[in-house]
């Protein structure tokens, strides 16, 4: 699918998308299907091939919301996912901590939808996107290391390390939290470590989960989430303080299952590791770039925002970026090009509120539930209980989280 360029190659396309994750591939499909020529610049190692032969369950899963569902459906990617490996989320149950632990529950029936979200494996998503890209007209995948990006009046120029170049009207930076594109544009960032790592792995559960996603704000031990997988299986995302994450990663998954019993036993019964070798941990940080756009450049996905995964929304925000960028560009006046400053400014304005809200909500909750002070513990649990009794506010929160 991809090829390394020869030294004198001079690629030219309407859009150059830099990145190799789900957001970059979705953006490439979106622009191509809108009739624009696309160069997708991936690292020299090439697109990470999804391991087709591996039938085990991927430890990296995403709760995708309705925004993601709508965008991926319109690009004919949702239908190409392996549906037998997707679990709809019918209920979400959020539990507080301490003696007077509050709780908060949402369900699809109350929200008048078929599912609140869908749990999709990273590999399933990657395979569907790769398959769609193979047949996409107008997409050239180039695997190389970029060395410089310069924005001119007519176009942006990316130079590659062997002297080849990519010329485009617009560059989309979809190259993740450490974005090279963002750095080339001198866009500064606010960065903070949460001093937590997310430990992810999968378990079978003794009792059926009935499509429920469970989350426990435990206070000192961080945030435990168990998301439904097809069958009697669940996927763990434990945002644990660094020291606890170290301990967990040095223990067996059997020991981890024992730790989880404190939270999960009543609802899910005994948990058993699905594949003892599949456990990963990811450092958790907040990254807030000071701008979403620069001359001839738009940032999307984690290049534009990295948030705490407690709400399961980083990828969903990225899909919303892509949808808004495509819509803003489609609605531009005839005389304006793809990289037009005003068009890009409209994209930045369109995304501002959604991103800020998610940053404030996830960061605020992460800090609120990390505080180990009794009055704060009481207040946060009262808050959960109160919210649970306010149907209007609850519905508004849920509607926003679902991306509807
Ligand atoms: C534990 C955990 C659980 C999560 N759960 C959820 C969830 O349930 N729901 C949800 O919506 N979100 C979730 N997220 C967030 C989600 O994982 C991210 O927001 C999402 O993966 C970001 O996708 P991306 O494509 O923007 O970036 P990435 O996935 O980081 O991809 C960036 C890509 O760019 C490539 N790249 C980097 N540099 C260059 C370069 N110079 N040139 C070319 N390519 C380059 C990289 O190789 C990589 O492929 C979770 C995050 C964590 C940590």
XYZ file of C-alpha atoms and ligand atoms in Angstrom:
457
model
C 0.000 0.000 0.000
C 2.792 2.442 0.841
C 6.031 3.108 -0.894
C 9.261 4.872 0.031
C 9.816 7.783 -2.338
C 12.767 7.957 -4.711
C 15.069 10.948 -4.045
C 13.739 13.143 -6.826
C 10.034 12.402 -6.197
C 7.897 15.518 -6.045
C 4.447 14.560 -4.783
C 1.619 16.991 -5.309
C -1.874 16.738 -3.872
C -4.633 18.932 -2.512
C -4.055 17.672 1.051
C -1.136 16.042 2.808
C -2.078 14.149 5.961
C 0.758 13.311 8.326
C 0.151 10.349 10.639
C -0.526 6.658 10.731
C -3.241 6.185 13.363
C -7.013 5.861 13.090
C -7.518 9.621 12.890
C -5.017 10.140 10.049
C -6.476 7.248 8.046
C -10.050 8.481 8.606
C -9.066 12.000 7.533
C -7.405 10.582 4.396
C -10.574 8.655 3.511
C -12.776 11.668 4.244
C -10.814 14.041 1.996
C -10.513 11.431 -0.766
C -14.234 10.687 -0.712
C -14.906 14.446 -0.887
C -12.985 14.429 -4.184
C -9.627 15.839 -3.019
C -6.306 14.221 -3.878
C -4.489 13.064 -0.730
C -0.930 12.172 0.211
C -0.841 10.187 3.450
C 2.642 10.506 4.947
C 3.395 7.638 7.333
C 6.664 6.906 9.182
C 9.363 4.928 7.305
C 8.325 1.752 9.102
C 5.141 1.988 6.990
C 1.555 1.619 8.103
C 1.417 -0.571 11.207
C -0.085 -3.733 9.689
C -3.004 -5.091 11.653
C -2.244 -8.704 12.629
C -4.924 -10.524 10.669
C -3.928 -13.957 11.954
C -4.281 -13.009 15.620
C -7.770 -13.888 16.807
C -7.149 -13.070 20.471
C -8.707 -9.962 21.990
C -6.810 -6.711 21.602
C -5.938 -5.048 24.912
C -6.419 -1.606 23.272
C -10.129 -0.958 22.871
C -12.093 2.260 22.399
C -15.586 3.259 23.468
C -16.678 4.933 20.238
C -19.626 7.334 20.399
C -22.293 8.353 17.891
C -20.048 10.981 16.239
C -17.497 8.269 15.464
C -20.246 5.893 14.345
C -21.781 8.479 11.978
C -18.449 9.496 10.432
C -17.176 5.927 10.013
C -20.538 4.865 8.566
C -20.519 7.694 6.014
C -17.021 6.578 4.958
C -18.223 2.938 4.654
C -15.769 1.887 7.359
C -18.250 1.016 10.110
C -19.859 -1.651 7.926
C -16.418 -3.143 7.245
C -15.697 -3.667 10.970
C -15.982 -7.219 12.243
C -19.380 -6.839 13.931
C -18.967 -10.042 15.956
C -16.096 -8.335 17.811
C -18.024 -5.159 18.734
C -19.935 -4.814 22.008
C -22.672 -2.179 22.284
C -22.766 -0.344 25.613
C -26.325 -0.326 26.990
C -25.610 1.012 30.473
C -22.886 3.015 32.171
C -22.484 2.812 35.934
C -20.111 5.243 37.648
C -19.232 4.547 41.295
C -17.674 6.923 43.796
C -15.382 6.012 46.687
C -15.342 5.744 50.471
C -18.021 4.907 53.024
C -20.736 7.032 51.376
C -19.808 6.190 47.798
C -22.164 7.915 45.374
C -23.182 6.488 42.061
C -24.459 7.616 38.715
C -26.070 5.489 36.011
C -26.997 6.115 32.378
C -28.815 3.767 30.051
C -29.538 3.618 26.347
C -33.294 3.233 26.920
C -33.437 6.474 28.953
C -31.365 8.245 26.301
C -33.694 6.974 23.516
C -30.847 5.346 21.583
C -30.009 1.771 20.636
C -26.585 1.981 22.323
C -24.740 4.596 24.362
C -21.445 3.662 22.677
C -19.678 0.689 21.066
C -16.534 -1.008 22.305
C -14.233 -1.600 19.323
C -10.751 -3.124 19.355
C -7.895 -1.039 17.956
C -7.009 -3.899 15.586
C -10.570 -4.245 14.259
C -10.691 -0.492 13.541
C -7.202 -0.491 11.968
C -8.017 -3.404 9.661
C -11.256 -1.795 8.427
C -9.492 1.531 7.777
C -6.588 -0.164 5.960
C -9.023 -2.118 3.764
C -10.952 1.062 2.897
C -7.708 2.927 2.101
C -6.614 0.186 -0.299
C -9.607 0.929 -2.506
C -9.716 4.697 -2.005
C -9.166 6.638 -5.198
C -6.908 9.687 -4.901
C -4.840 8.483 -1.911
C -1.090 8.044 -2.249
C 0.563 6.559 0.833
C 4.197 7.628 1.187
C 6.377 6.169 3.920
C 9.280 8.446 4.779
C 10.661 10.702 7.479
C 9.750 14.359 7.044
C 12.479 16.874 7.818
C 10.833 20.259 7.290
C 7.486 21.920 6.684
C 7.187 25.395 5.177
C 3.965 27.264 4.431
C 3.972 29.560 1.401
C 1.385 31.765 -0.303
C 0.387 29.082 -2.836
C 1.113 25.847 -0.995
C 2.835 24.060 1.878
C 6.018 22.129 1.191
C 7.177 19.117 3.196
C 10.722 17.910 2.586
C 11.583 14.272 3.185
C 14.914 12.964 4.411
C 15.997 11.663 0.994
C 15.310 14.942 -0.805
C 11.813 14.091 -2.069
C 9.061 16.668 -1.473
C 5.301 16.834 -0.940
C 3.484 19.961 -2.113
C -0.122 20.518 -0.977
C -2.663 23.247 -0.342
C -3.281 21.988 3.165
C -1.316 19.890 5.677
C -3.326 17.991 8.297
C -1.291 17.095 11.389
C -2.717 13.785 12.657
C 0.563 12.560 14.073
C -0.393 12.055 17.709
C 0.451 13.654 21.052
C 4.109 14.288 20.172
C 3.084 15.834 16.834
C 5.996 16.687 14.520
C 3.672 18.928 12.456
C 2.719 20.930 15.555
C 6.404 21.390 16.414
C 7.211 22.587 12.874
C 4.518 25.260 13.218
C 5.958 26.461 16.532
C 2.613 25.880 18.242
C 3.338 25.802 21.968
C 1.614 23.411 24.372
C 0.552 23.169 27.998
C 1.733 19.789 29.224
C 1.040 18.044 32.504
C 1.689 14.490 33.614
C -1.083 12.885 35.691
C 1.582 10.653 37.294
C -0.696 7.783 36.364
C -0.463 4.974 33.835
C -3.398 3.200 32.237
C -3.050 -0.569 32.609
C -5.095 -2.340 29.937
C -5.907 -6.032 29.561
C -8.931 -8.331 29.148
C -10.757 -10.795 31.403
C -13.569 -13.286 31.153
C -16.267 -12.725 33.759
C -18.326 -15.281 35.652
C -21.605 -13.316 35.466
C -22.956 -11.727 32.241
C -22.188 -8.013 31.976
C -25.469 -7.258 30.104
C -23.711 -4.579 28.018
C -22.803 -2.508 31.091
C -19.647 -0.377 31.325
C -18.529 0.012 34.943
C -16.266 2.679 36.370
C -15.016 3.089 39.932
C -13.367 6.279 41.167
C -11.351 4.686 43.951
C -9.514 7.716 45.346
C -5.937 6.669 46.148
C -5.864 3.752 43.671
C -7.008 5.779 40.670
C -9.864 4.962 38.306
C -10.900 1.442 37.347
C -13.055 0.874 34.259
C -14.375 -2.457 32.985
C -15.851 -2.218 29.509
C -18.015 -4.925 27.926
C -16.579 -7.155 25.192
C -18.674 -9.650 23.217
C -19.632 -12.710 25.277
C -18.859 -12.856 28.983
C -15.669 -10.829 28.637
C -14.567 -7.393 29.786
C -11.731 -5.024 28.988
C -9.897 -3.265 31.829
C -8.610 0.312 31.766
C -7.080 1.034 35.182
C -5.699 4.571 35.440
C -3.386 3.836 38.345
C -0.891 6.113 40.125
C 2.640 5.370 38.826
C 3.740 3.359 41.883
C 0.636 1.157 41.794
C 0.949 0.721 38.009
C 4.553 -0.491 38.561
C 3.334 -3.006 41.132
C 0.502 -4.228 38.899
C 2.804 -4.617 35.895
C 5.181 -6.719 38.020
C 2.399 -8.995 39.259
C 0.632 -11.822 37.464
C -2.764 -11.154 35.891
C -4.209 -13.610 38.423
C -3.091 -11.203 41.161
C -4.603 -8.318 39.215
C -7.912 -10.224 39.048
C -7.821 -10.560 42.845
C -7.274 -6.799 43.197
C -10.236 -6.158 40.872
C -12.532 -8.452 42.867
C -12.898 -5.636 45.453
C -14.770 -3.643 42.837
C -16.123 -6.133 40.340
C -17.034 -9.239 42.317
C -20.617 -8.250 43.107
C -21.527 -7.303 39.511
C -19.338 -9.579 37.400
C -18.307 -12.454 39.666
C -14.838 -13.958 39.356
C -12.603 -12.457 36.649
C -10.114 -14.669 34.780
C -7.311 -13.345 32.532
C -8.147 -13.924 28.850
C -4.610 -13.922 27.470
C -2.014 -13.639 30.239
C 0.603 -12.208 27.854
C -1.563 -9.300 26.653
C -1.227 -6.439 29.120
C -0.022 -2.937 28.345
C 0.481 0.294 30.240
C 0.312 3.806 28.842
C 1.506 7.006 30.633
C -1.315 9.532 31.072
C -0.766 13.189 30.261
C -2.716 16.319 29.417
C -1.560 18.180 26.294
C -3.222 21.443 25.311
C -1.780 23.032 22.163
C -2.055 26.830 22.089
C -3.593 26.739 18.591
C -5.385 24.244 16.347
C -4.273 25.846 13.105
C -1.261 27.588 11.571
C -0.729 28.855 8.018
C -1.883 26.006 5.715
C -1.971 23.584 8.653
C -4.810 22.065 10.717
C -4.273 19.752 13.686
C -6.647 16.854 14.415
C -6.776 14.002 16.940
C -4.164 13.709 19.675
C -1.971 16.218 17.803
C -4.696 18.739 18.731
C -5.497 17.515 22.279
C -4.518 14.713 24.635
C -7.016 14.138 27.448
C -7.268 11.735 30.387
C -9.019 8.534 29.217
C -11.444 8.498 32.172
C -14.319 9.546 29.903
C -13.130 7.400 26.960
C -13.220 10.364 24.618
C -9.803 11.158 23.083
C -10.452 9.252 19.873
C -14.062 10.492 19.707
C -12.818 14.090 19.906
C -10.445 13.260 17.041
C -13.284 11.910 14.894
C -15.262 15.079 15.654
C -12.222 17.160 14.537
C -12.139 15.293 11.225
C -15.909 15.635 10.713
C -15.792 19.384 11.470
C -12.728 19.975 9.280
C -14.384 18.196 6.348
C -17.649 20.086 6.887
C -15.917 23.477 7.211
C -13.934 22.896 4.036
C -16.991 21.648 2.135
C -18.896 24.801 3.135
C -16.155 27.258 2.089
C -16.812 29.948 -0.526
C -15.871 29.006 -4.090
C -12.927 31.397 -4.275
C -11.298 30.049 -1.114
C -8.739 27.232 -1.293
C -8.390 24.340 1.148
C -5.627 26.044 3.130
C -7.318 29.449 3.209
C -6.610 31.246 6.473
C -10.269 32.130 7.095
C -11.433 28.606 6.416
C -8.892 27.239 8.893
C -9.886 29.877 11.452
C -13.505 28.694 11.109
C -12.386 25.128 11.788
C -10.531 26.252 14.938
C -13.611 28.158 16.122
C -15.907 25.219 15.398
C -13.793 22.889 17.571
C -12.926 25.249 20.432
C -15.884 24.697 22.738
C -16.117 20.920 22.358
C -12.409 20.422 23.039
C -12.308 22.879 25.947
C -15.324 21.250 27.565
C -13.770 17.786 27.344
C -10.402 19.057 28.633
C -12.046 20.793 31.592
C -14.366 17.875 32.390
C -11.734 15.117 32.244
C -9.033 17.163 33.953
C -11.443 18.400 36.624
C -12.738 14.890 37.389
C -9.216 13.408 37.416
C -8.103 16.021 39.966
C -11.317 15.927 42.003
C -11.189 12.164 42.439
C -7.416 12.086 43.061
C -7.764 14.376 46.096
C -7.424 12.384 49.302
C -9.168 14.841 51.610
C -12.318 13.746 53.447
C -14.517 16.856 52.820
C -13.700 16.639 49.112
C -14.474 12.924 49.131
C -17.883 13.585 50.719
C -18.640 16.453 48.320
C -17.753 14.476 45.195
C -19.912 11.520 46.235
C -22.815 13.833 47.072
C -22.293 15.398 43.649
C -22.568 12.010 41.914
C -25.764 11.164 43.823
C -27.246 14.580 43.144
C -26.490 14.382 39.433
C -28.083 10.946 39.338
C -31.317 12.506 40.617
C -31.400 15.354 38.078
C -32.746 13.740 34.898
C -32.573 16.896 32.737
C -28.925 17.602 33.538
C -28.076 13.917 33.278
C -29.672 13.724 29.830
C -27.754 16.805 28.636
C -24.474 15.335 29.893
C -25.223 12.026 28.225
C -26.250 13.614 24.945
C -22.955 15.484 24.837
C -20.900 12.407 25.758
C -22.652 10.345 23.101
C -21.723 12.974 20.506
C -25.337 13.495 19.495
C -5.735 3.714 28.002
C -6.437 4.560 27.003
C -7.774 4.302 26.723
C -8.448 5.074 25.794
N -9.754 4.813 25.564
C -10.432 5.590 24.696
C -11.805 5.342 24.445
O -12.409 4.448 25.008
N -12.451 6.156 23.558
C -11.801 7.177 22.917
O -12.455 7.890 22.148
N -10.503 7.426 23.142
C -9.802 6.659 24.001
N -8.475 6.904 24.220
C -7.791 7.964 23.467
C -7.283 7.444 22.120
O -6.452 6.330 22.319
C -6.510 8.519 21.380
O -7.173 9.736 21.462
C -6.363 8.140 19.902
O -5.704 6.909 19.794
C -5.593 9.214 19.142
O -5.501 8.823 17.797
P -4.541 9.627 16.806
O -4.638 8.900 15.497
O -4.836 11.079 16.863
O -3.074 9.471 17.432
P -2.166 8.165 17.544
O -2.989 6.953 17.704
O -1.124 8.493 18.561
O -1.496 8.056 16.122
C -0.511 8.972 15.688
C 0.172 8.339 14.497
O 1.064 9.264 13.895
C 2.247 8.591 13.540
N 3.341 9.576 13.501
C 3.987 10.153 14.542
N 4.937 10.996 14.095
C 4.872 10.970 12.742
C 5.598 11.632 11.708
N 6.585 12.503 11.964
N 5.281 11.334 10.411
C 4.299 10.476 10.108
N 3.567 9.820 11.061
C 3.850 10.064 12.359
C 2.444 7.535 14.589
O 3.225 6.464 14.077
C 1.013 7.104 14.870
O 0.625 6.052 14.021
C -7.781 6.149 25.142
C -6.447 6.419 25.443
C -5.782 5.635 26.364
C -4.349 5.949 26.690
